[in-house]
Structures are given as C-alpha cells and as structure tokens.
Amino acid sequence: MENENSGSGMGGNSPQTLKSLDNTFAIITELQKRKGARVTELANATGLSKSSVYKHLTTLVAHDLVTKKADHYHLGLRFLDVGAYVRHQIEGSRIIKEKLREVAEETEETAQFTTEEHGRAVVLFRETGRRGVLTKGRVGKRFHIHQTAAGKAILSQFSNERVCDLIARNGLPRATKGTIVDEDELLDDLEAIRERGYSYNNEESTKGLRAVAVPLMAPDRNVLGAFAVAGPTHRMNQDRLDGELPELLRSVVNELELNLTHM
C-alpha cells in the first residue's frame, strides 16, 4: 500500500511493529484518503479480509475514533481532540499562532507555520489573508520536506550529514518539474539558504505557487520550525521574495525567539 506517510516512521510492517496495529493504521490511512469507505473497499485497498477489517472498524468505533453512517465508515472527531492536544505541546504554540495571523493580515497572502517530524514537513498552523489562495497546506498536512520553502528552511539548520540521512530514508520524490530531486543540488540550495537566512519554493510543491520561509530557533538553538508566506506566481515576484516578505518574517521570528527565551 502506497500513501503519503510511507517512510515517515509509522511502522510499515517492520519486524519491530505489531501486525495488528499496522493493519489498524492502514485502515485509518485509507479512511482518510478516501474520505470514508465501505468494508469491501477497505479490504481491497489494504489486502485484509473483510472480517478482519470489520473487527478493526468495530474496535475503532467503540473508542470513538471512527463513526458509521449507513454502510460507510468515517474518521471520528476524537482525532481532532488528539491533534489539538499534540499541537498545544509545541513550544510557544499560542504566540506562534498569534504572529502567524498578523503575517497573513499584513501580507494578505496565505501564511503557515511548519515543523519537522520523522523527516517530513508538517503544517501546524495556517492563516489566510484577504487575497490568500487555497493551497495543499492544510493543518496537519505532511509534505516531503525538500518540496516546500518551510521544509528547506528547516533543513538548512541541520548538518549535511543529517540531511543526507533523511534523503537516504525518504528519497527526493518529485511533486512538480521544479522540485529539486538531486542530492548535490539540494545541498547547494541549503548552503545558499544558510547564507541569506531564508528559503524559496519556486513552484516546487505546487505549480503556480511560490513561497518564502524563515526558520524559527528554540532557546537551545535547535530549529522549532519555519514561518512561510505563499502566493500565486504573478504576485510573488522576486522583489517580494527578496525584500518585503523575508524582512517581515525575520522581524517576526526575531521577536518570537526573544519571547521564547524569556517564557
């Protein structure tokens, strides 16, 4: 079974994982991908028997993690509670969200805060300004980390050795013709990001979309994540990418880093 979380540290039938839980997560992943499904659909997608799928679903329903409507099963709202709890554990989450809203209002574009987990870029917060466009980057969305401006900003704070380890684990899959898929080219790009202090996404994750991002550092100097502003190519010209936007993001990040130091 191929899905967007493959290789992200979720188990995936490793000898060290529990087969029953692997099957449960396979069913959950398919329910998310399909926006609900019948038992037969899930059995066909996962390779499990219908009786096995039914037992897993019945257990998930009993724990409020799945709901049943007619003969369709859907993910339940308990995942929302779990997700909100997890996000709240992120250092400085409240002030990060407040600052992100200010960025979206000032730029009138879509602003996101992204962190890294298991070698993937994960969107934690998202705010949309007056002219902001819809993007793939909904809250909770996991991206291959080299495909996004925020992901590359985070990678720029890792050693080249760590970056190469992530590449060996997750590869450099292509999202668009602009995606960097060569290891040496990515390392060169990360070195340029370190020198200027911000990163670009030039239609590397979505055709017609550009973004700029700045990393946010914790008081211990480990990277917490990155602030990014994204918009359509006709508005995200080079002047904005090299001037107004990184200047704004760096001022926001500098203020946040001071606040985090004294929290």
PDB file of C-alpha atoms in Angstrom:
ATOM      1  CA  MET A   1       0.000   0.000   0.000  1.00  0.00           C
ATOM      2  CA  GLU A   2       1.447   3.385  -1.001  1.00  0.00           C
ATOM      3  CA  ASN A   3       0.465   6.548   0.866  1.00  0.00           C
ATOM      4  CA  GLU A   4       1.842   9.936   1.737  1.00  0.00           C
ATOM      5  CA  ASN A   5       3.130   8.726   5.087  1.00  0.00           C
ATOM      6  CA  SER A   6       5.234   5.860   3.767  1.00  0.00           C
ATOM      7  CA  GLY A   7       8.727   6.036   5.207  1.00  0.00           C
ATOM      8  CA  SER A   8       7.694   8.527   7.870  1.00  0.00           C
ATOM      9  CA  GLY A   9       8.368   6.338  10.878  1.00  0.00           C
ATOM     10  CA  MET A  10       4.871   4.890  11.235  1.00  0.00           C
ATOM     11  CA  GLY A  11       5.937   1.268  11.272  1.00  0.00           C
ATOM     12  CA  GLY A  12       5.006  -0.130   7.884  1.00  0.00           C
ATOM     13  CA  ASN A  13       5.278  -3.865   8.701  1.00  0.00           C
ATOM     14  CA  SER A  14       8.731  -3.542  10.229  1.00  0.00           C
ATOM     15  CA  PRO A  15       9.796  -6.640  12.206  1.00  0.00           C
ATOM     16  CA  GLN A  16       9.629  -4.491  15.357  1.00  0.00           C
ATOM     17  CA  THR A  17       5.994  -3.433  14.914  1.00  0.00           C
ATOM     18  CA  LEU A  18       2.748  -5.144  15.891  1.00  0.00           C
ATOM     19  CA  LYS A  19       0.990  -6.550  12.834  1.00  0.00           C
ATOM     20  CA  SER A  20      -2.460  -5.804  14.253  1.00  0.00           C
ATOM     21  CA  LEU A  21      -1.585  -2.139  14.783  1.00  0.00           C
ATOM     22  CA  ASP A  22      -0.015  -1.934  11.319  1.00  0.00           C
ATOM     23  CA  ASN A  23      -3.362  -3.136   9.964  1.00  0.00           C
ATOM     24  CA  THR A  24      -5.297  -0.630  12.074  1.00  0.00           C
ATOM     25  CA  PHE A  25      -3.180   2.265  10.817  1.00  0.00           C
ATOM     26  CA  ALA A  26      -3.549   1.015   7.244  1.00  0.00           C
ATOM     27  CA  ILE A  27      -7.333   1.184   7.648  1.00  0.00           C
ATOM     28  CA  ILE A  28      -7.165   4.660   9.225  1.00  0.00           C
ATOM     29  CA  THR A  29      -4.949   5.894   6.389  1.00  0.00           C
ATOM     30  CA  GLU A  30      -7.362   4.556   3.766  1.00  0.00           C
ATOM     31  CA  LEU A  31     -10.346   6.137   5.532  1.00  0.00           C
ATOM     32  CA  GLN A  32      -8.564   9.481   5.432  1.00  0.00           C
ATOM     33  CA  LYS A  33      -7.518   9.099   1.800  1.00  0.00           C
ATOM     34  CA  ARG A  34     -10.985   8.040   0.651  1.00  0.00           C
ATOM     35  CA  LYS A  35     -12.952  10.421   2.915  1.00  0.00           C
ATOM     36  CA  GLY A  36     -14.880   7.411   4.165  1.00  0.00           C
ATOM     37  CA  ALA A  37     -15.306   3.907   2.778  1.00  0.00           C
ATOM     38  CA  ARG A  38     -17.184   0.616   2.977  1.00  0.00           C
ATOM     39  CA  VAL A  39     -15.735  -2.578   4.428  1.00  0.00           C
ATOM     40  CA  THR A  40     -15.232  -4.109   0.994  1.00  0.00           C
ATOM     41  CA  GLU A  41     -13.353  -1.050  -0.293  1.00  0.00           C
ATOM     42  CA  LEU A  42     -11.053  -1.104   2.714  1.00  0.00           C
ATOM     43  CA  ALA A  43     -10.431  -4.834   2.367  1.00  0.00           C
ATOM     44  CA  ASN A  44      -9.479  -4.412  -1.287  1.00  0.00           C
ATOM     45  CA  ALA A  45      -7.218  -1.439  -0.547  1.00  0.00           C
ATOM     46  CA  THR A  46      -5.384  -2.995   2.416  1.00  0.00           C
ATOM     47  CA  GLY A  47      -5.299  -6.648   1.356  1.00  0.00           C
ATOM     48  CA  LEU A  48      -7.029  -7.672   4.578  1.00  0.00           C
ATOM     49  CA  SER A  49     -10.060  -9.938   4.776  1.00  0.00           C
ATOM     50  CA  LYS A  50     -13.463  -8.295   5.149  1.00  0.00           C
ATOM     51  CA  SER A  51     -13.947  -9.975   8.530  1.00  0.00           C
ATOM     52  CA  SER A  52     -10.618  -8.568   9.765  1.00  0.00           C
ATOM     53  CA  VAL A  53     -11.443  -5.061   8.502  1.00  0.00           C
ATOM     54  CA  TYR A  54     -14.850  -5.252  10.180  1.00  0.00           C
ATOM     55  CA  LYS A  55     -13.301  -6.209  13.545  1.00  0.00           C
ATOM     56  CA  HIS A  56     -10.807  -3.344  13.355  1.00  0.00           C
ATOM     57  CA  LEU A  57     -13.572  -0.889  12.458  1.00  0.00           C
ATOM     58  CA  THR A  58     -15.821  -2.124  15.247  1.00  0.00           C
ATOM     59  CA  THR A  59     -12.996  -1.560  17.752  1.00  0.00           C
ATOM     60  CA  LEU A  60     -12.296   1.916  16.386  1.00  0.00           C
ATOM     61  CA  VAL A  61     -15.988   2.821  16.579  1.00  0.00           C
ATOM     62  CA  ALA A  62     -16.102   1.608  20.190  1.00  0.00           C
ATOM     63  CA  HIS A  63     -13.308   4.068  21.025  1.00  0.00           C
ATOM     64  CA  ASP A  64     -14.945   6.983  19.145  1.00  0.00           C
ATOM     65  CA  LEU A  65     -12.132   7.081  16.587  1.00  0.00           C
ATOM     66  CA  VAL A  66     -14.416   6.059  13.708  1.00  0.00           C
ATOM     67  CA  THR A  67     -18.091   6.707  13.015  1.00  0.00           C
ATOM     68  CA  LYS A  68     -20.507   4.706  10.874  1.00  0.00           C
ATOM     69  CA  LYS A  69     -23.130   6.250   8.603  1.00  0.00           C
ATOM     70  CA  ALA A  70     -25.244   3.659   6.805  1.00  0.00           C
ATOM     71  CA  ASP A  71     -22.618   1.267   5.403  1.00  0.00           C
ATOM     72  CA  HIS A  72     -19.844   3.897   5.228  1.00  0.00           C
ATOM     73  CA  TYR A  73     -17.167   4.400   7.882  1.00  0.00           C
ATOM     74  CA  HIS A  74     -15.502   7.766   8.544  1.00  0.00           C
ATOM     75  CA  LEU A  75     -12.780   9.044  10.856  1.00  0.00           C
ATOM     76  CA  GLY A  76     -14.240  10.405  14.085  1.00  0.00           C
ATOM     77  CA  LEU A  77     -13.840  13.766  15.792  1.00  0.00           C
ATOM     78  CA  ARG A  78     -11.772  12.246  18.577  1.00  0.00           C
ATOM     79  CA  PHE A  79      -8.807  12.641  16.236  1.00  0.00           C
ATOM     80  CA  LEU A  80      -9.453  16.397  16.406  1.00  0.00           C
ATOM     81  CA  ASP A  81      -9.078  16.306  20.175  1.00  0.00           C
ATOM     82  CA  VAL A  82      -5.850  14.313  19.927  1.00  0.00           C
ATOM     83  CA  GLY A  83      -4.468  16.615  17.231  1.00  0.00           C
ATOM     84  CA  ALA A  84      -5.295  19.780  19.158  1.00  0.00           C
ATOM     85  CA  TYR A  85      -3.602  18.344  22.245  1.00  0.00           C
ATOM     86  CA  VAL A  86      -0.469  17.423  20.286  1.00  0.00           C
ATOM     87  CA  ARG A  87      -0.262  20.852  18.658  1.00  0.00           C
ATOM     88  CA  HIS A  88      -0.647  22.551  22.036  1.00  0.00           C
ATOM     89  CA  GLN A  89       2.512  20.755  23.208  1.00  0.00           C
ATOM     90  CA  ILE A  90       4.631  22.629  20.644  1.00  0.00           C
ATOM     91  CA  GLU A  91       6.788  25.214  22.406  1.00  0.00           C
ATOM     92  CA  GLY A  92       5.314  28.685  22.003  1.00  0.00           C
ATOM     93  CA  SER A  93       2.285  27.454  20.055  1.00  0.00           C
ATOM     94  CA  ARG A  94      -0.013  30.238  21.281  1.00  0.00           C
ATOM     95  CA  ILE A  95       2.248  33.125  20.309  1.00  0.00           C
ATOM     96  CA  ILE A  96       3.239  31.395  17.065  1.00  0.00           C
ATOM     97  CA  LYS A  97      -0.416  31.288  16.047  1.00  0.00           C
ATOM     98  CA  GLU A  98      -0.934  34.945  17.004  1.00  0.00           C
ATOM     99  CA  LYS A  99       2.073  36.092  14.975  1.00  0.00           C
ATOM    100  CA  LEU A 100       1.061  33.979  12.022  1.00  0.00           C
ATOM    101  CA  ARG A 101      -2.311  35.720  11.927  1.00  0.00           C
ATOM    102  CA  GLU A 102      -0.516  39.087  11.868  1.00  0.00           C
ATOM    103  CA  VAL A 103       1.662  37.933   8.971  1.00  0.00           C
ATOM    104  CA  ALA A 104      -1.369  36.812   6.958  1.00  0.00           C
ATOM    105  CA  GLU A 105      -3.145  40.106   7.585  1.00  0.00           C
ATOM    106  CA  GLU A 106      -0.133  42.239   6.661  1.00  0.00           C
ATOM    107  CA  THR A 107       0.845  40.316   3.535  1.00  0.00           C
ATOM    108  CA  GLU A 108      -2.767  39.497   2.524  1.00  0.00           C
ATOM    109  CA  GLU A 109      -1.445  36.077   1.492  1.00  0.00           C
ATOM    110  CA  THR A 110      -1.508  32.566   2.971  1.00  0.00           C
ATOM    111  CA  ALA A 111       0.842  32.132   5.935  1.00  0.00           C
ATOM    112  CA  GLN A 112       1.876  28.836   7.519  1.00  0.00           C
ATOM    113  CA  PHE A 113       3.994  27.566  10.361  1.00  0.00           C
ATOM    114  CA  THR A 114       5.568  24.193   9.710  1.00  0.00           C
ATOM    115  CA  THR A 115       7.672  21.849  11.817  1.00  0.00           C
ATOM    116  CA  GLU A 116       9.562  18.604  11.139  1.00  0.00           C
ATOM    117  CA  GLU A 117       8.644  15.124  12.327  1.00  0.00           C
ATOM    118  CA  HIS A 118      10.078  11.827  11.092  1.00  0.00           C
ATOM    119  CA  GLY A 119      11.777  13.662   8.236  1.00  0.00           C
ATOM    120  CA  ARG A 120       8.557  15.228   6.930  1.00  0.00           C
ATOM    121  CA  ALA A 121       7.365  18.828   6.951  1.00  0.00           C
ATOM    122  CA  VAL A 122       4.115  19.052   8.947  1.00  0.00           C
ATOM    123  CA  VAL A 123       1.838  22.115   8.806  1.00  0.00           C
ATOM    124  CA  LEU A 124       0.914  23.132  12.375  1.00  0.00           C
ATOM    125  CA  PHE A 125      -0.831  26.450  11.782  1.00  0.00           C
ATOM    126  CA  ARG A 126      -2.287  28.152   8.736  1.00  0.00           C
ATOM    127  CA  GLU A 127      -3.854  31.587   8.293  1.00  0.00           C
ATOM    128  CA  THR A 128      -5.271  33.123   5.114  1.00  0.00           C
ATOM    129  CA  GLY A 129      -5.075  36.828   4.308  1.00  0.00           C
ATOM    130  CA  ARG A 130      -7.560  38.843   2.267  1.00  0.00           C
ATOM    131  CA  ARG A 131      -6.085  37.701  -1.066  1.00  0.00           C
ATOM    132  CA  GLY A 132      -4.796  34.347   0.147  1.00  0.00           C
ATOM    133  CA  VAL A 133      -5.258  31.383  -2.170  1.00  0.00           C
ATOM    134  CA  LEU A 134      -6.181  27.834  -1.310  1.00  0.00           C
ATOM    135  CA  THR A 135      -3.140  25.572  -1.087  1.00  0.00           C
ATOM    136  CA  LYS A 136      -2.391  21.934  -0.286  1.00  0.00           C
ATOM    137  CA  GLY A 137      -1.023  23.031   3.069  1.00  0.00           C
ATOM    138  CA  ARG A 138      -3.968  22.374   5.365  1.00  0.00           C
ATOM    139  CA  VAL A 139      -3.235  21.958   9.066  1.00  0.00           C
ATOM    140  CA  GLY A 140      -1.759  18.512   9.677  1.00  0.00           C
ATOM    141  CA  LYS A 141      -0.675  18.013   6.074  1.00  0.00           C
ATOM    142  CA  ARG A 142       2.633  16.176   5.750  1.00  0.00           C
ATOM    143  CA  PHE A 143       4.968  17.054   2.876  1.00  0.00           C
ATOM    144  CA  HIS A 144       8.250  15.631   1.700  1.00  0.00           C
ATOM    145  CA  ILE A 145      10.473  18.138   3.434  1.00  0.00           C
ATOM    146  CA  HIS A 146      12.551  19.142   0.388  1.00  0.00           C
ATOM    147  CA  GLN A 147       9.456  20.206  -1.596  1.00  0.00           C
ATOM    148  CA  THR A 148       8.466  23.259   0.456  1.00  0.00           C
ATOM    149  CA  ALA A 149      10.039  26.578   1.438  1.00  0.00           C
ATOM    150  CA  ALA A 150       9.419  25.902   5.135  1.00  0.00           C
ATOM    151  CA  GLY A 151      10.841  22.399   4.827  1.00  0.00           C
ATOM    152  CA  LYS A 152      14.029  23.670   3.213  1.00  0.00           C
ATOM    153  CA  ALA A 153      14.337  26.430   5.823  1.00  0.00           C
ATOM    154  CA  ILE A 154      14.227  23.711   8.491  1.00  0.00           C
ATOM    155  CA  LEU A 155      16.697  21.517   6.608  1.00  0.00           C
ATOM    156  CA  SER A 156      19.111  24.441   6.369  1.00  0.00           C
ATOM    157  CA  GLN A 157      19.503  24.245  10.150  1.00  0.00           C
ATOM    158  CA  PHE A 158      20.509  20.576  10.005  1.00  0.00           C
ATOM    159  CA  SER A 159      24.003  19.318   9.308  1.00  0.00           C
ATOM    160  CA  ASN A 160      24.641  17.990   5.793  1.00  0.00           C
ATOM    161  CA  GLU A 161      25.122  14.562   7.353  1.00  0.00           C
ATOM    162  CA  ARG A 162      21.648  14.643   8.862  1.00  0.00           C
ATOM    163  CA  VAL A 163      20.174  15.900   5.598  1.00  0.00           C
ATOM    164  CA  CYS A 164      21.807  13.041   3.701  1.00  0.00           C
ATOM    165  CA  ASP A 165      20.451  10.550   6.245  1.00  0.00           C
ATOM    166  CA  LEU A 166      16.929  11.883   5.636  1.00  0.00           C
ATOM    167  CA  ILE A 167      17.414  11.644   1.884  1.00  0.00           C
ATOM    168  CA  ALA A 168      18.569   8.041   2.257  1.00  0.00           C
ATOM    169  CA  ARG A 169      15.444   7.263   4.298  1.00  0.00           C
ATOM    170  CA  ASN A 170      12.763   9.178   2.365  1.00  0.00           C
ATOM    171  CA  GLY A 171      14.310   9.908  -1.025  1.00  0.00           C
ATOM    172  CA  LEU A 172      13.727  13.079  -3.045  1.00  0.00           C
ATOM    173  CA  PRO A 173      10.423  12.408  -4.824  1.00  0.00           C
ATOM    174  CA  ARG A 174       9.184  14.894  -7.393  1.00  0.00           C
ATOM    175  CA  ALA A 175       5.976  16.907  -6.910  1.00  0.00           C
ATOM    176  CA  THR A 176       6.402  19.204  -9.934  1.00  0.00           C
ATOM    177  CA  LYS A 177       9.014  19.743 -12.624  1.00  0.00           C
ATOM    178  CA  GLY A 178      10.501  22.408 -10.341  1.00  0.00           C
ATOM    179  CA  THR A 179      11.142  20.037  -7.407  1.00  0.00           C
ATOM    180  CA  ILE A 180      14.805  19.512  -6.515  1.00  0.00           C
ATOM    181  CA  VAL A 181      15.438  15.779  -6.916  1.00  0.00           C
ATOM    182  CA  ASP A 182      19.253  15.749  -6.929  1.00  0.00           C
ATOM    183  CA  GLU A 183      21.093  15.449  -3.611  1.00  0.00           C
ATOM    184  CA  ASP A 184      24.007  17.720  -4.562  1.00  0.00           C
ATOM    185  CA  GLU A 185      21.648  20.387  -5.894  1.00  0.00           C
ATOM    186  CA  LEU A 186      19.657  20.293  -2.659  1.00  0.00           C
ATOM    187  CA  LEU A 187      22.798  20.612  -0.536  1.00  0.00           C
ATOM    188  CA  ASP A 188      23.897  23.611  -2.616  1.00  0.00           C
ATOM    189  CA  ASP A 189      20.456  25.184  -2.186  1.00  0.00           C
ATOM    190  CA  LEU A 190      20.595  24.655   1.587  1.00  0.00           C
ATOM    191  CA  GLU A 191      24.014  26.332   1.747  1.00  0.00           C
ATOM    192  CA  ALA A 192      22.593  29.355  -0.101  1.00  0.00           C
ATOM    193  CA  ILE A 193      19.659  29.433   2.352  1.00  0.00           C
ATOM    194  CA  ARG A 194      22.062  29.444   5.317  1.00  0.00           C
ATOM    195  CA  GLU A 195      23.917  32.401   3.831  1.00  0.00           C
ATOM    196  CA  ARG A 196      20.879  34.591   3.112  1.00  0.00           C
ATOM    197  CA  GLY A 197      18.708  33.418   6.039  1.00  0.00           C
ATOM    198  CA  TYR A 198      15.566  32.457   4.124  1.00  0.00           C
ATOM    199  CA  SER A 199      14.387  29.917   1.568  1.00  0.00           C
ATOM    200  CA  TYR A 200      12.273  29.864  -1.580  1.00  0.00           C
ATOM    201  CA  ASN A 201       9.739  27.466  -3.014  1.00  0.00           C
ATOM    202  CA  ASN A 202       9.597  28.265  -6.715  1.00  0.00           C
ATOM    203  CA  GLU A 203       6.703  26.060  -7.862  1.00  0.00           C
ATOM    204  CA  GLU A 204       8.463  23.089  -6.252  1.00  0.00           C
ATOM    205  CA  SER A 205       5.417  21.693  -4.451  1.00  0.00           C
ATOM    206  CA  THR A 206       2.552  23.155  -6.487  1.00  0.00           C
ATOM    207  CA  LYS A 207       2.564  24.578  -9.998  1.00  0.00           C
ATOM    208  CA  GLY A 208       1.763  28.292  -9.971  1.00  0.00           C
ATOM    209  CA  LEU A 209       2.694  28.768  -6.290  1.00  0.00           C
ATOM    210  CA  ARG A 210       5.759  30.449  -4.819  1.00  0.00           C
ATOM    211  CA  ALA A 211       6.710  30.839  -1.178  1.00  0.00           C
ATOM    212  CA  VAL A 212       9.402  32.227   1.092  1.00  0.00           C
ATOM    213  CA  ALA A 213      10.247  30.931   4.583  1.00  0.00           C
ATOM    214  CA  VAL A 214      12.415  31.761   7.609  1.00  0.00           C
ATOM    215  CA  PRO A 215      13.414  29.231  10.304  1.00  0.00           C
ATOM    216  CA  LEU A 216      12.443  29.708  13.962  1.00  0.00           C
ATOM    217  CA  MET A 217      15.020  28.621  16.536  1.00  0.00           C
ATOM    218  CA  ALA A 218      14.387  27.441  20.095  1.00  0.00           C
ATOM    219  CA  PRO A 219      16.409  28.878  23.004  1.00  0.00           C
ATOM    220  CA  ASP A 220      18.682  25.808  22.810  1.00  0.00           C
ATOM    221  CA  ARG A 221      19.325  26.716  19.121  1.00  0.00           C
ATOM    222  CA  ASN A 222      17.522  23.683  17.756  1.00  0.00           C
ATOM    223  CA  VAL A 223      15.102  24.533  14.976  1.00  0.00           C
ATOM    224  CA  LEU A 224      11.443  24.620  16.047  1.00  0.00           C
ATOM    225  CA  GLY A 225      10.018  25.087  12.563  1.00  0.00           C
ATOM    226  CA  ALA A 226       9.609  27.798   9.945  1.00  0.00           C
ATOM    227  CA  PHE A 227       7.260  30.624   9.046  1.00  0.00           C
ATOM    228  CA  ALA A 228       6.282  30.791   5.382  1.00  0.00           C
ATOM    229  CA  VAL A 229       4.213  33.037   3.135  1.00  0.00           C
ATOM    230  CA  ALA A 230       2.841  31.568  -0.108  1.00  0.00           C
ATOM    231  CA  GLY A 231       1.001  33.050  -3.045  1.00  0.00           C
ATOM    232  CA  PRO A 232       0.462  32.840  -6.794  1.00  0.00           C
ATOM    233  CA  THR A 233       3.465  33.416  -9.021  1.00  0.00           C
ATOM    234  CA  HIS A 234       2.076  36.648 -10.511  1.00  0.00           C
ATOM    235  CA  ARG A 235       2.071  38.282  -7.053  1.00  0.00           C
ATOM    236  CA  MET A 236       5.129  36.568  -5.594  1.00  0.00           C
ATOM    237  CA  ASN A 237       7.712  38.340  -7.758  1.00  0.00           C
ATOM    238  CA  GLN A 238      11.421  38.387  -6.967  1.00  0.00           C
ATOM    239  CA  ASP A 239      11.227  41.812  -5.311  1.00  0.00           C
ATOM    240  CA  ARG A 240       8.769  40.469  -2.742  1.00  0.00           C
ATOM    241  CA  LEU A 241      10.699  37.212  -2.308  1.00  0.00           C
ATOM    242  CA  ASP A 242      13.973  39.043  -1.643  1.00  0.00           C
ATOM    243  CA  GLY A 243      12.674  42.156   0.093  1.00  0.00           C
ATOM    244  CA  GLU A 244       9.341  42.741   1.783  1.00  0.00           C
ATOM    245  CA  LEU A 245       8.480  39.158   2.758  1.00  0.00           C
ATOM    246  CA  PRO A 246      11.748  37.837   4.249  1.00  0.00           C
ATOM    247  CA  GLU A 247      12.208  41.165   6.056  1.00  0.00           C
ATOM    248  CA  LEU A 248       8.775  40.787   7.655  1.00  0.00           C
ATOM    249  CA  LEU A 249       9.293  37.121   8.511  1.00  0.00           C
ATOM    250  CA  ARG A 250      12.713  37.754  10.034  1.00  0.00           C
ATOM    251  CA  SER A 251      11.315  40.530  12.249  1.00  0.00           C
ATOM    252  CA  VAL A 252       8.524  38.200  13.422  1.00  0.00           C
ATOM    253  CA  VAL A 253      10.967  35.364  14.062  1.00  0.00           C
ATOM    254  CA  ASN A 254      13.397  37.622  15.948  1.00  0.00           C
ATOM    255  CA  GLU A 255      10.601  38.803  18.242  1.00  0.00           C
ATOM    256  CA  LEU A 256       9.369  35.256  18.807  1.00  0.00           C
ATOM    257  CA  GLU A 257      12.828  33.944  19.593  1.00  0.00           C
ATOM    258  CA  LEU A 258      13.237  36.666  22.252  1.00  0.00           C
ATOM    259  CA  ASN A 259       9.829  35.819  23.723  1.00  0.00           C
ATOM    260  CA  LEU A 260      10.626  32.104  23.787  1.00  0.00           C
ATOM    261  CA  THR A 261      13.901  32.772  25.588  1.00  0.00           C
ATOM    262  CA  HIS A 262      12.057  34.507  28.411  1.00  0.00           C
ATOM    263  CA  MET A 263       8.958  32.309  28.658  1.00  0.00           C
TER     264      MET A 263
END
